[in-house]
């Protein structure tokens, strides 16, 4: 295994989205998490949203209890969520912005504007033993503030780049890719561990993997969608190969 192998975190939120569409117990996101780990995932991410639209409290408790690989608890920096993380003590906590009306997390956390509120949240999560990451835009100001706030990890938001790629806007896509690559190098230069996520698919993951500053990708929607057609294990194996190929080419 190469020394700088990228980790693949699998987000199981959308297994719960399908379950909740019918209000029953299946498909079970915890079963998907176990299957993903068996298929080579390096960790599992789940986002407990304020409105519980996909993952629910009981799912998060089972994930925290049962998994044999690290759990990354994605959350808004609210009193309720920090209290839950203090109880469940997941390996990692990723702070994200959350708006009720959004379909998914739409932008990075405003770490500069919200520094005063984030500092105690980060301190409490760290005291609970969680490795804190901040989900931010790949720009110097939020990256520098994340380092100043003492978060050990940043997750750079890849959504704008992935949308530009999907929409065929080649110039914008190239500019966004360069912004991500520059951001990753800058974050690593400050001693931060650099993750990436949002909207990644096989092609974007392969391309981004070539930037050696990235240590981990967190991927959900595309993998769960692919699993409908090829099964979760095959989707993961294909993603793993894409990331390894990208890394080797970098
Ligand atoms: N990382 C973070 C912080 C996210 O908010 C999300 C979306 O929930 C992801 C990664 C995964 O994004 P996607 O589901 O588009 O792969």
PDB file of C-alpha atoms and ligand atoms in Angstrom:
ATOM      1  CA  UNK A   1       0.000   0.000   0.000  1.00  0.00           C
ATOM      2  CA  UNK A   2       1.525   3.405  -0.935  1.00  0.00           C
ATOM      3  CA  UNK A   3       2.513   5.626   2.013  1.00  0.00           C
ATOM      4  CA  UNK A   4       0.381   8.520   0.832  1.00  0.00           C
ATOM      5  CA  UNK A   5      -2.719   6.447   0.081  1.00  0.00           C
ATOM      6  CA  UNK A   6      -5.871   8.570   0.198  1.00  0.00           C
ATOM      7  CA  UNK A   7      -8.515   7.568   2.718  1.00  0.00           C
ATOM      8  CA  UNK A   8     -12.066   7.066   1.520  1.00  0.00           C
ATOM      9  CA  UNK A   9     -14.848   8.029   3.914  1.00  0.00           C
ATOM     10  CA  UNK A  10     -18.320   6.911   2.880  1.00  0.00           C
ATOM     11  CA  UNK A  11     -21.337   9.036   3.735  1.00  0.00           C
ATOM     12  CA  UNK A  12     -24.435   6.878   4.304  1.00  0.00           C
ATOM     13  CA  UNK A  13     -27.000   9.700   4.674  1.00  0.00           C
ATOM     14  CA  UNK A  14     -28.842   8.817   1.501  1.00  0.00           C
ATOM     15  CA  UNK A  15     -29.518   5.249   2.497  1.00  0.00           C
ATOM     16  CA  UNK A  16     -31.538   6.858   5.285  1.00  0.00           C
ATOM     17  CA  UNK A  17     -33.158   9.237   2.760  1.00  0.00           C
ATOM     18  CA  UNK A  18     -34.557   6.210   0.899  1.00  0.00           C
ATOM     19  CA  UNK A  19     -35.619   4.521   4.137  1.00  0.00           C
ATOM     20  CA  UNK A  20     -37.418   7.636   5.349  1.00  0.00           C
ATOM     21  CA  UNK A  21     -39.332   7.959   2.070  1.00  0.00           C
ATOM     22  CA  UNK A  22     -41.434   5.022   3.277  1.00  0.00           C
ATOM     23  CA  UNK A  23     -41.167   5.630   6.984  1.00  0.00           C
ATOM     24  CA  UNK A  24     -40.036   2.102   7.862  1.00  0.00           C
ATOM     25  CA  UNK A  25     -36.769   0.497   8.936  1.00  0.00           C
ATOM     26  CA  UNK A  26     -35.273  -0.371   5.539  1.00  0.00           C
ATOM     27  CA  UNK A  27     -32.877   0.217   3.890  1.00  0.00           C
ATOM     28  CA  UNK A  28     -30.786   0.506   7.043  1.00  0.00           C
ATOM     29  CA  UNK A  29     -27.904   3.040   6.856  1.00  0.00           C
ATOM     30  CA  UNK A  30     -25.998   1.147   9.558  1.00  0.00           C
ATOM     31  CA  UNK A  31     -26.087  -2.025   7.457  1.00  0.00           C
ATOM     32  CA  UNK A  32     -24.761   0.056   4.548  1.00  0.00           C
ATOM     33  CA  UNK A  33     -21.975   1.362   6.801  1.00  0.00           C
ATOM     34  CA  UNK A  34     -20.924  -2.175   7.767  1.00  0.00           C
ATOM     35  CA  UNK A  35     -21.018  -3.229   4.119  1.00  0.00           C
ATOM     36  CA  UNK A  36     -18.961  -0.186   3.095  1.00  0.00           C
ATOM     37  CA  UNK A  37     -16.323  -1.021   5.712  1.00  0.00           C
ATOM     38  CA  UNK A  38     -16.248  -4.642   4.560  1.00  0.00           C
ATOM     39  CA  UNK A  39     -15.735  -3.316   1.013  1.00  0.00           C
ATOM     40  CA  UNK A  40     -12.752  -1.175   2.024  1.00  0.00           C
ATOM     41  CA  UNK A  41     -14.089   2.165   3.291  1.00  0.00           C
ATOM     42  CA  UNK A  42     -11.637   3.785   5.708  1.00  0.00           C
ATOM     43  CA  UNK A  43     -14.385   5.457   7.700  1.00  0.00           C
ATOM     44  CA  UNK A  44     -18.067   6.356   7.736  1.00  0.00           C
ATOM     45  CA  UNK A  45     -19.629   9.806   7.723  1.00  0.00           C
ATOM     46  CA  UNK A  46     -23.193  10.617   8.719  1.00  0.00           C
ATOM     47  CA  UNK A  47     -24.844  14.029   9.031  1.00  0.00           C
ATOM     48  CA  UNK A  48     -27.463  14.385  11.728  1.00  0.00           C
ATOM     49  CA  UNK A  49     -29.394  17.407  10.534  1.00  0.00           C
ATOM     50  CA  UNK A  50     -31.549  19.542  12.761  1.00  0.00           C
ATOM     51  CA  UNK A  51     -34.650  18.423  10.800  1.00  0.00           C
ATOM     52  CA  UNK A  52     -33.595  14.699  10.888  1.00  0.00           C
ATOM     53  CA  UNK A  53     -34.428  14.428   7.199  1.00  0.00           C
ATOM     54  CA  UNK A  54     -32.131  11.448   6.717  1.00  0.00           C
ATOM     55  CA  UNK A  55     -29.931  10.180   9.576  1.00  0.00           C
ATOM     56  CA  UNK A  56     -31.747  10.012  12.912  1.00  0.00           C
ATOM     57  CA  UNK A  57     -30.518   9.989  16.481  1.00  0.00           C
ATOM     58  CA  UNK A  58     -30.870   6.214  16.792  1.00  0.00           C
ATOM     59  CA  UNK A  59     -28.803   5.709  13.601  1.00  0.00           C
ATOM     60  CA  UNK A  60     -26.021   7.894  14.951  1.00  0.00           C
ATOM     61  CA  UNK A  61     -26.020   6.051  18.275  1.00  0.00           C
ATOM     62  CA  UNK A  62     -25.765   2.682  16.503  1.00  0.00           C
ATOM     63  CA  UNK A  63     -23.013   3.931  14.192  1.00  0.00           C
ATOM     64  CA  UNK A  64     -21.038   5.227  17.183  1.00  0.00           C
ATOM     65  CA  UNK A  65     -21.477   1.920  18.998  1.00  0.00           C
ATOM     66  CA  UNK A  66     -21.070  -0.641  16.244  1.00  0.00           C
ATOM     67  CA  UNK A  67     -18.514   0.485  13.676  1.00  0.00           C
ATOM     68  CA  UNK A  68     -15.059  -1.035  13.458  1.00  0.00           C
ATOM     69  CA  UNK A  69     -13.711   2.000  11.547  1.00  0.00           C
ATOM     70  CA  UNK A  70     -13.769   5.699  12.485  1.00  0.00           C
ATOM     71  CA  UNK A  71     -17.105   7.529  12.540  1.00  0.00           C
ATOM     72  CA  UNK A  72     -17.182  11.119  11.349  1.00  0.00           C
ATOM     73  CA  UNK A  73     -20.215  12.881  12.872  1.00  0.00           C
ATOM     74  CA  UNK A  74     -21.138  15.729  10.545  1.00  0.00           C
ATOM     75  CA  UNK A  75     -23.112  18.423  12.330  1.00  0.00           C
ATOM     76  CA  UNK A  76     -24.035  22.069  12.706  1.00  0.00           C
ATOM     77  CA  UNK A  77     -22.304  23.756  15.636  1.00  0.00           C
ATOM     78  CA  UNK A  78     -25.453  23.869  17.749  1.00  0.00           C
ATOM     79  CA  UNK A  79     -25.815  23.168  21.447  1.00  0.00           C
ATOM     80  CA  UNK A  80     -27.957  20.123  20.675  1.00  0.00           C
ATOM     81  CA  UNK A  81     -25.447  18.525  18.283  1.00  0.00           C
ATOM     82  CA  UNK A  82     -22.403  19.279  20.405  1.00  0.00           C
ATOM     83  CA  UNK A  83     -24.178  17.729  23.385  1.00  0.00           C
ATOM     84  CA  UNK A  84     -24.880  14.597  21.329  1.00  0.00           C
ATOM     85  CA  UNK A  85     -21.269  14.368  20.193  1.00  0.00           C
ATOM     86  CA  UNK A  86     -20.155  14.693  23.798  1.00  0.00           C
ATOM     87  CA  UNK A  87     -22.325  11.690  24.625  1.00  0.00           C
ATOM     88  CA  UNK A  88     -21.495   9.537  21.613  1.00  0.00           C
ATOM     89  CA  UNK A  89     -17.804  10.442  21.373  1.00  0.00           C
ATOM     90  CA  UNK A  90     -17.317   9.718  17.653  1.00  0.00           C
ATOM     91  CA  UNK A  91     -13.777   9.603  16.296  1.00  0.00           C
ATOM     92  CA  UNK A  92     -14.326  12.851  14.369  1.00  0.00           C
ATOM     93  CA  UNK A  93     -16.752  15.744  14.224  1.00  0.00           C
ATOM     94  CA  UNK A  94     -17.101  17.800  11.056  1.00  0.00           C
ATOM     95  CA  UNK A  95     -18.733  21.176  11.540  1.00  0.00           C
ATOM     96  CA  UNK A  96     -20.844  22.314   8.603  1.00  0.00           C
ATOM     97  CA  UNK A  97     -23.237  25.193   7.972  1.00  0.00           C
ATOM     98  CA  UNK A  98     -26.874  24.146   7.927  1.00  0.00           C
ATOM     99  CA  UNK A  99     -29.926  25.875   6.569  1.00  0.00           C
ATOM    100  CA  UNK A 100     -33.348  24.320   6.865  1.00  0.00           C
ATOM    101  CA  UNK A 101     -34.386  25.148   3.292  1.00  0.00           C
ATOM    102  CA  UNK A 102     -31.256  23.852   1.533  1.00  0.00           C
ATOM    103  CA  UNK A 103     -31.277  20.520  -0.306  1.00  0.00           C
ATOM    104  CA  UNK A 104     -27.756  19.764   0.861  1.00  0.00           C
ATOM    105  CA  UNK A 105     -24.849  21.634   2.451  1.00  0.00           C
ATOM    106  CA  UNK A 106     -24.519  24.541   0.056  1.00  0.00           C
ATOM    107  CA  UNK A 107     -21.375  26.376   1.010  1.00  0.00           C
ATOM    108  CA  UNK A 108     -18.513  26.308   3.433  1.00  0.00           C
ATOM    109  CA  UNK A 109     -18.742  27.328   7.038  1.00  0.00           C
ATOM    110  CA  UNK A 110     -18.278  31.084   7.615  1.00  0.00           C
ATOM    111  CA  UNK A 111     -15.367  30.531   9.977  1.00  0.00           C
ATOM    112  CA  UNK A 112     -14.211  34.141   9.789  1.00  0.00           C
ATOM    113  CA  UNK A 113     -17.632  35.642  10.617  1.00  0.00           C
ATOM    114  CA  UNK A 114     -18.457  32.992  13.212  1.00  0.00           C
ATOM    115  CA  UNK A 115     -15.042  32.569  14.822  1.00  0.00           C
ATOM    116  CA  UNK A 116     -16.245  33.678  18.254  1.00  0.00           C
ATOM    117  CA  UNK A 117     -19.053  31.090  18.274  1.00  0.00           C
ATOM    118  CA  UNK A 118     -16.954  28.326  16.738  1.00  0.00           C
ATOM    119  CA  UNK A 119     -14.044  28.557  19.163  1.00  0.00           C
ATOM    120  CA  UNK A 120     -15.956  27.138  22.182  1.00  0.00           C
ATOM    121  CA  UNK A 121     -17.664  24.521  19.987  1.00  0.00           C
ATOM    122  CA  UNK A 122     -14.287  23.288  18.729  1.00  0.00           C
ATOM    123  CA  UNK A 123     -12.903  23.264  22.270  1.00  0.00           C
ATOM    124  CA  UNK A 124     -15.838  21.212  23.599  1.00  0.00           C
ATOM    125  CA  UNK A 125     -15.632  18.669  20.788  1.00  0.00           C
ATOM    126  CA  UNK A 126     -11.871  18.349  21.222  1.00  0.00           C
ATOM    127  CA  UNK A 127     -12.346  17.874  24.971  1.00  0.00           C
ATOM    128  CA  UNK A 128     -14.783  15.040  24.164  1.00  0.00           C
ATOM    129  CA  UNK A 129     -11.977  13.367  22.189  1.00  0.00           C
ATOM    130  CA  UNK A 130     -13.282  14.219  18.698  1.00  0.00           C
ATOM    131  CA  UNK A 131     -10.916  15.159  15.921  1.00  0.00           C
ATOM    132  CA  UNK A 132     -12.571  18.347  14.700  1.00  0.00           C
ATOM    133  CA  UNK A 133     -12.765  19.284  11.059  1.00  0.00           C
ATOM    134  CA  UNK A 134     -14.244  22.434   9.569  1.00  0.00           C
ATOM    135  CA  UNK A 135     -16.007  22.236   6.199  1.00  0.00           C
ATOM    136  CA  UNK A 136     -14.874  25.384   4.419  1.00  0.00           C
ATOM    137  CA  UNK A 137     -14.358  27.031   1.045  1.00  0.00           C
ATOM    138  CA  UNK A 138     -10.855  26.507  -0.350  1.00  0.00           C
ATOM    139  CA  UNK A 139      -9.749  30.103   0.244  1.00  0.00           C
ATOM    140  CA  UNK A 140      -6.915  31.543   2.310  1.00  0.00           C
ATOM    141  CA  UNK A 141      -9.012  33.476   4.848  1.00  0.00           C
ATOM    142  CA  UNK A 142     -11.157  30.547   6.114  1.00  0.00           C
ATOM    143  CA  UNK A 143      -8.188  28.171   5.999  1.00  0.00           C
ATOM    144  CA  UNK A 144      -6.013  30.537   8.042  1.00  0.00           C
ATOM    145  CA  UNK A 145      -8.873  31.068  10.512  1.00  0.00           C
ATOM    146  CA  UNK A 146      -9.402  27.301  10.864  1.00  0.00           C
ATOM    147  CA  UNK A 147      -5.741  26.961  11.827  1.00  0.00           C
ATOM    148  CA  UNK A 148      -6.025  29.892  14.231  1.00  0.00           C
ATOM    149  CA  UNK A 149      -9.060  28.295  15.875  1.00  0.00           C
ATOM    150  CA  UNK A 150      -7.041  25.163  16.499  1.00  0.00           C
ATOM    151  CA  UNK A 151      -9.005  22.727  14.346  1.00  0.00           C
ATOM    152  CA  UNK A 152      -6.630  19.943  13.271  1.00  0.00           C
ATOM    153  CA  UNK A 153      -8.511  19.202  10.027  1.00  0.00           C
ATOM    154  CA  UNK A 154     -10.216  21.144   7.253  1.00  0.00           C
ATOM    155  CA  UNK A 155     -12.518  19.628   4.681  1.00  0.00           C
ATOM    156  CA  UNK A 156     -12.458  21.677   1.494  1.00  0.00           C
ATOM    157  CA  UNK A 157     -15.824  22.074  -0.232  1.00  0.00           C
ATOM    158  CA  UNK A 158     -15.601  20.571  -3.722  1.00  0.00           C
ATOM    159  CA  UNK A 159     -19.205  21.316  -4.701  1.00  0.00           C
ATOM    160  CA  UNK A 160     -18.599  24.398  -6.858  1.00  0.00           C
ATOM    161  CA  UNK A 161     -15.915  22.576  -8.834  1.00  0.00           C
ATOM    162  CA  UNK A 162     -18.018  19.424  -9.258  1.00  0.00           C
ATOM    163  CA  UNK A 163     -21.017  21.449 -10.451  1.00  0.00           C
ATOM    164  CA  UNK A 164     -18.860  23.305 -12.983  1.00  0.00           C
ATOM    165  CA  UNK A 165     -17.542  19.966 -14.289  1.00  0.00           C
ATOM    166  CA  UNK A 166     -21.047  18.460 -14.472  1.00  0.00           C
ATOM    167  CA  UNK A 167     -22.388  21.541 -16.283  1.00  0.00           C
ATOM    168  CA  UNK A 168     -19.573  21.423 -18.852  1.00  0.00           C
ATOM    169  CA  UNK A 169     -18.168  24.838 -17.898  1.00  0.00           C
ATOM    170  CA  UNK A 170     -14.545  23.985 -18.665  1.00  0.00           C
ATOM    171  CA  UNK A 171     -12.966  27.342 -17.811  1.00  0.00           C
ATOM    172  CA  UNK A 172     -14.793  27.668 -14.526  1.00  0.00           C
ATOM    173  CA  UNK A 173     -14.020  24.020 -13.700  1.00  0.00           C
ATOM    174  CA  UNK A 174     -10.309  24.555 -14.283  1.00  0.00           C
ATOM    175  CA  UNK A 175     -10.301  27.728 -12.158  1.00  0.00           C
ATOM    176  CA  UNK A 176     -12.145  25.906  -9.345  1.00  0.00           C
ATOM    177  CA  UNK A 177      -9.770  22.958  -9.540  1.00  0.00           C
ATOM    178  CA  UNK A 178      -6.798  25.319  -9.204  1.00  0.00           C
ATOM    179  CA  UNK A 179      -8.518  27.025  -6.250  1.00  0.00           C
ATOM    180  CA  UNK A 180      -8.899  23.652  -4.520  1.00  0.00           C
ATOM    181  CA  UNK A 181      -5.314  22.616  -5.254  1.00  0.00           C
ATOM    182  CA  UNK A 182      -3.945  25.960  -3.982  1.00  0.00           C
ATOM    183  CA  UNK A 183      -6.160  25.773  -0.902  1.00  0.00           C
ATOM    184  CA  UNK A 184      -5.009  22.241  -0.104  1.00  0.00           C
ATOM    185  CA  UNK A 185      -1.336  23.187  -0.374  1.00  0.00           C
ATOM    186  CA  UNK A 186      -1.873  26.289   1.779  1.00  0.00           C
ATOM    187  CA  UNK A 187      -3.794  24.329   4.445  1.00  0.00           C
ATOM    188  CA  UNK A 188      -1.140  21.616   4.565  1.00  0.00           C
ATOM    189  CA  UNK A 189       1.552  24.306   4.884  1.00  0.00           C
ATOM    190  CA  UNK A 190      -0.189  25.472   8.080  1.00  0.00           C
ATOM    191  CA  UNK A 191      -0.056  21.936   9.473  1.00  0.00           C
ATOM    192  CA  UNK A 192      -3.723  21.153   8.835  1.00  0.00           C
ATOM    193  CA  UNK A 193      -4.851  17.718   7.649  1.00  0.00           C
ATOM    194  CA  UNK A 194      -6.747  18.274   4.415  1.00  0.00           C
ATOM    195  CA  UNK A 195      -9.930  16.462   3.440  1.00  0.00           C
ATOM    196  CA  UNK A 196     -12.298  17.104   0.534  1.00  0.00           C
ATOM    197  CA  UNK A 197     -15.900  16.381  -0.173  1.00  0.00           C
ATOM    198  CA  UNK A 198     -19.176  17.232  -1.821  1.00  0.00           C
ATOM    199  CA  UNK A 199     -20.357  16.100  -5.230  1.00  0.00           C
ATOM    200  CA  UNK A 200     -17.345  13.918  -6.017  1.00  0.00           C
ATOM    201  CA  UNK A 201     -17.768  11.126  -8.565  1.00  0.00           C
ATOM    202  CA  UNK A 202     -15.271   8.703 -10.145  1.00  0.00           C
ATOM    203  CA  UNK A 203     -13.817  11.291 -12.539  1.00  0.00           C
ATOM    204  CA  UNK A 204     -13.571  14.219 -10.139  1.00  0.00           C
ATOM    205  CA  UNK A 205     -12.186  12.005  -7.376  1.00  0.00           C
ATOM    206  CA  UNK A 206      -9.532  10.639  -9.771  1.00  0.00           C
ATOM    207  CA  UNK A 207      -8.491  14.151 -10.825  1.00  0.00           C
ATOM    208  CA  UNK A 208      -8.414  15.621  -7.314  1.00  0.00           C
ATOM    209  CA  UNK A 209      -6.497  12.622  -5.946  1.00  0.00           C
ATOM    210  CA  UNK A 210      -3.497  13.811  -7.967  1.00  0.00           C
ATOM    211  CA  UNK A 211      -3.076  16.703  -5.493  1.00  0.00           C
ATOM    212  CA  UNK A 212      -0.891  15.093  -2.820  1.00  0.00           C
ATOM    213  CA  UNK A 213      -1.946  17.496  -0.031  1.00  0.00           C
ATOM    214  CA  UNK A 214      -5.339  15.757   0.202  1.00  0.00           C
ATOM    215  CA  UNK A 215      -5.475  12.972   2.779  1.00  0.00           C
ATOM    216  CA  UNK A 216      -9.139  11.946   2.745  1.00  0.00           C
ATOM    217  CA  UNK A 217     -12.220  12.210   0.535  1.00  0.00           C
ATOM    218  CA  UNK A 218     -15.725  11.944   1.946  1.00  0.00           C
ATOM    219  CA  UNK A 219     -18.213  10.769  -0.641  1.00  0.00           C
ATOM    220  CA  UNK A 220     -21.888   9.949  -0.333  1.00  0.00           C
ATOM    221  CA  UNK A 221     -24.545  10.766  -2.892  1.00  0.00           C
ATOM    222  CA  UNK A 222     -22.750   9.481  -5.990  1.00  0.00           C
ATOM    223  CA  UNK A 223     -21.674   6.204  -4.347  1.00  0.00           C
ATOM    224  CA  UNK A 224     -25.114   5.435  -2.944  1.00  0.00           C
ATOM    225  CA  UNK A 225     -26.622   6.233  -6.347  1.00  0.00           C
ATOM    226  CA  UNK A 226     -24.123   3.973  -8.131  1.00  0.00           C
ATOM    227  CA  UNK A 227     -24.872   1.229  -5.625  1.00  0.00           C
ATOM    228  CA  UNK A 228     -28.398   1.009  -7.055  1.00  0.00           C
ATOM    229  CA  UNK A 229     -26.918  -0.164 -10.349  1.00  0.00           C
ATOM    230  CA  UNK A 230     -23.755  -2.073  -9.450  1.00  0.00           C
ATOM    231  CA  UNK A 231     -23.990  -2.696  -5.693  1.00  0.00           C
ATOM    232  CA  UNK A 232     -22.177  -0.817  -2.950  1.00  0.00           C
ATOM    233  CA  UNK A 233     -19.098  -3.060  -2.911  1.00  0.00           C
ATOM    234  CA  UNK A 234     -18.485  -2.631  -6.660  1.00  0.00           C
ATOM    235  CA  UNK A 235     -19.127   1.123  -6.487  1.00  0.00           C
ATOM    236  CA  UNK A 236     -16.598   1.412  -3.668  1.00  0.00           C
ATOM    237  CA  UNK A 237     -14.028  -0.732  -5.432  1.00  0.00           C
ATOM    238  CA  UNK A 238     -14.363   1.401  -8.555  1.00  0.00           C
ATOM    239  CA  UNK A 239     -14.010   4.599  -6.508  1.00  0.00           C
ATOM    240  CA  UNK A 240     -10.981   3.157  -4.698  1.00  0.00           C
ATOM    241  CA  UNK A 241      -9.349   2.370  -8.043  1.00  0.00           C
ATOM    242  CA  UNK A 242     -10.098   5.867  -9.390  1.00  0.00           C
ATOM    243  CA  UNK A 243      -8.530   7.469  -6.304  1.00  0.00           C
ATOM    244  CA  UNK A 244      -5.475   5.201  -6.424  1.00  0.00           C
ATOM    245  CA  UNK A 245      -4.986   5.885 -10.144  1.00  0.00           C
ATOM    246  CA  UNK A 246      -5.286   9.623  -9.576  1.00  0.00           C
ATOM    247  CA  UNK A 247      -2.827   9.535  -6.701  1.00  0.00           C
ATOM    248  CA  UNK A 248      -0.303   7.515  -8.689  1.00  0.00           C
ATOM    249  CA  UNK A 249      -0.549   9.995 -11.569  1.00  0.00           C
ATOM    250  CA  UNK A 250      -0.016  13.023  -9.303  1.00  0.00           C
TER     251      UNK A 250
HETATM  252  N1  LIG B   1     -18.552  16.289   3.167  1.00  0.00           N
HETATM  253  C1  LIG B   1     -19.432  17.157   3.712  1.00  0.00           C
HETATM  254  C2  LIG B   1     -18.942  18.059   4.782  1.00  0.00           C
HETATM  255  C3  LIG B   1     -20.783  17.177   3.298  1.00  0.00           C
HETATM  256  O1  LIG B   1     -21.644  18.058   3.844  1.00  0.00           O
HETATM  257  C4  LIG B   1     -21.208  16.256   2.330  1.00  0.00           C
HETATM  258  C5  LIG B   1     -22.655  16.216   1.943  1.00  0.00           C
HETATM  259  O2  LIG B   1     -23.415  15.776   3.017  1.00  0.00           O
HETATM  260  C6  LIG B   1     -20.264  15.357   1.817  1.00  0.00           C
HETATM  261  C7  LIG B   1     -18.949  15.417   2.226  1.00  0.00           C
HETATM  262  C8  LIG B   1     -20.634  14.318   0.819  1.00  0.00           C
HETATM  263  O3  LIG B   1     -21.139  14.927  -0.327  1.00  0.00           O
HETATM  264  P1  LIG B   1     -21.813  14.031  -1.424  1.00  0.00           P
HETATM  265  O4  LIG B   1     -22.980  13.358  -0.781  1.00  0.00           O
HETATM  266  O5  LIG B   1     -22.207  15.015  -2.468  1.00  0.00           O
HETATM  267  O6  LIG B   1     -20.780  13.046  -1.891  1.00  0.00           O
END
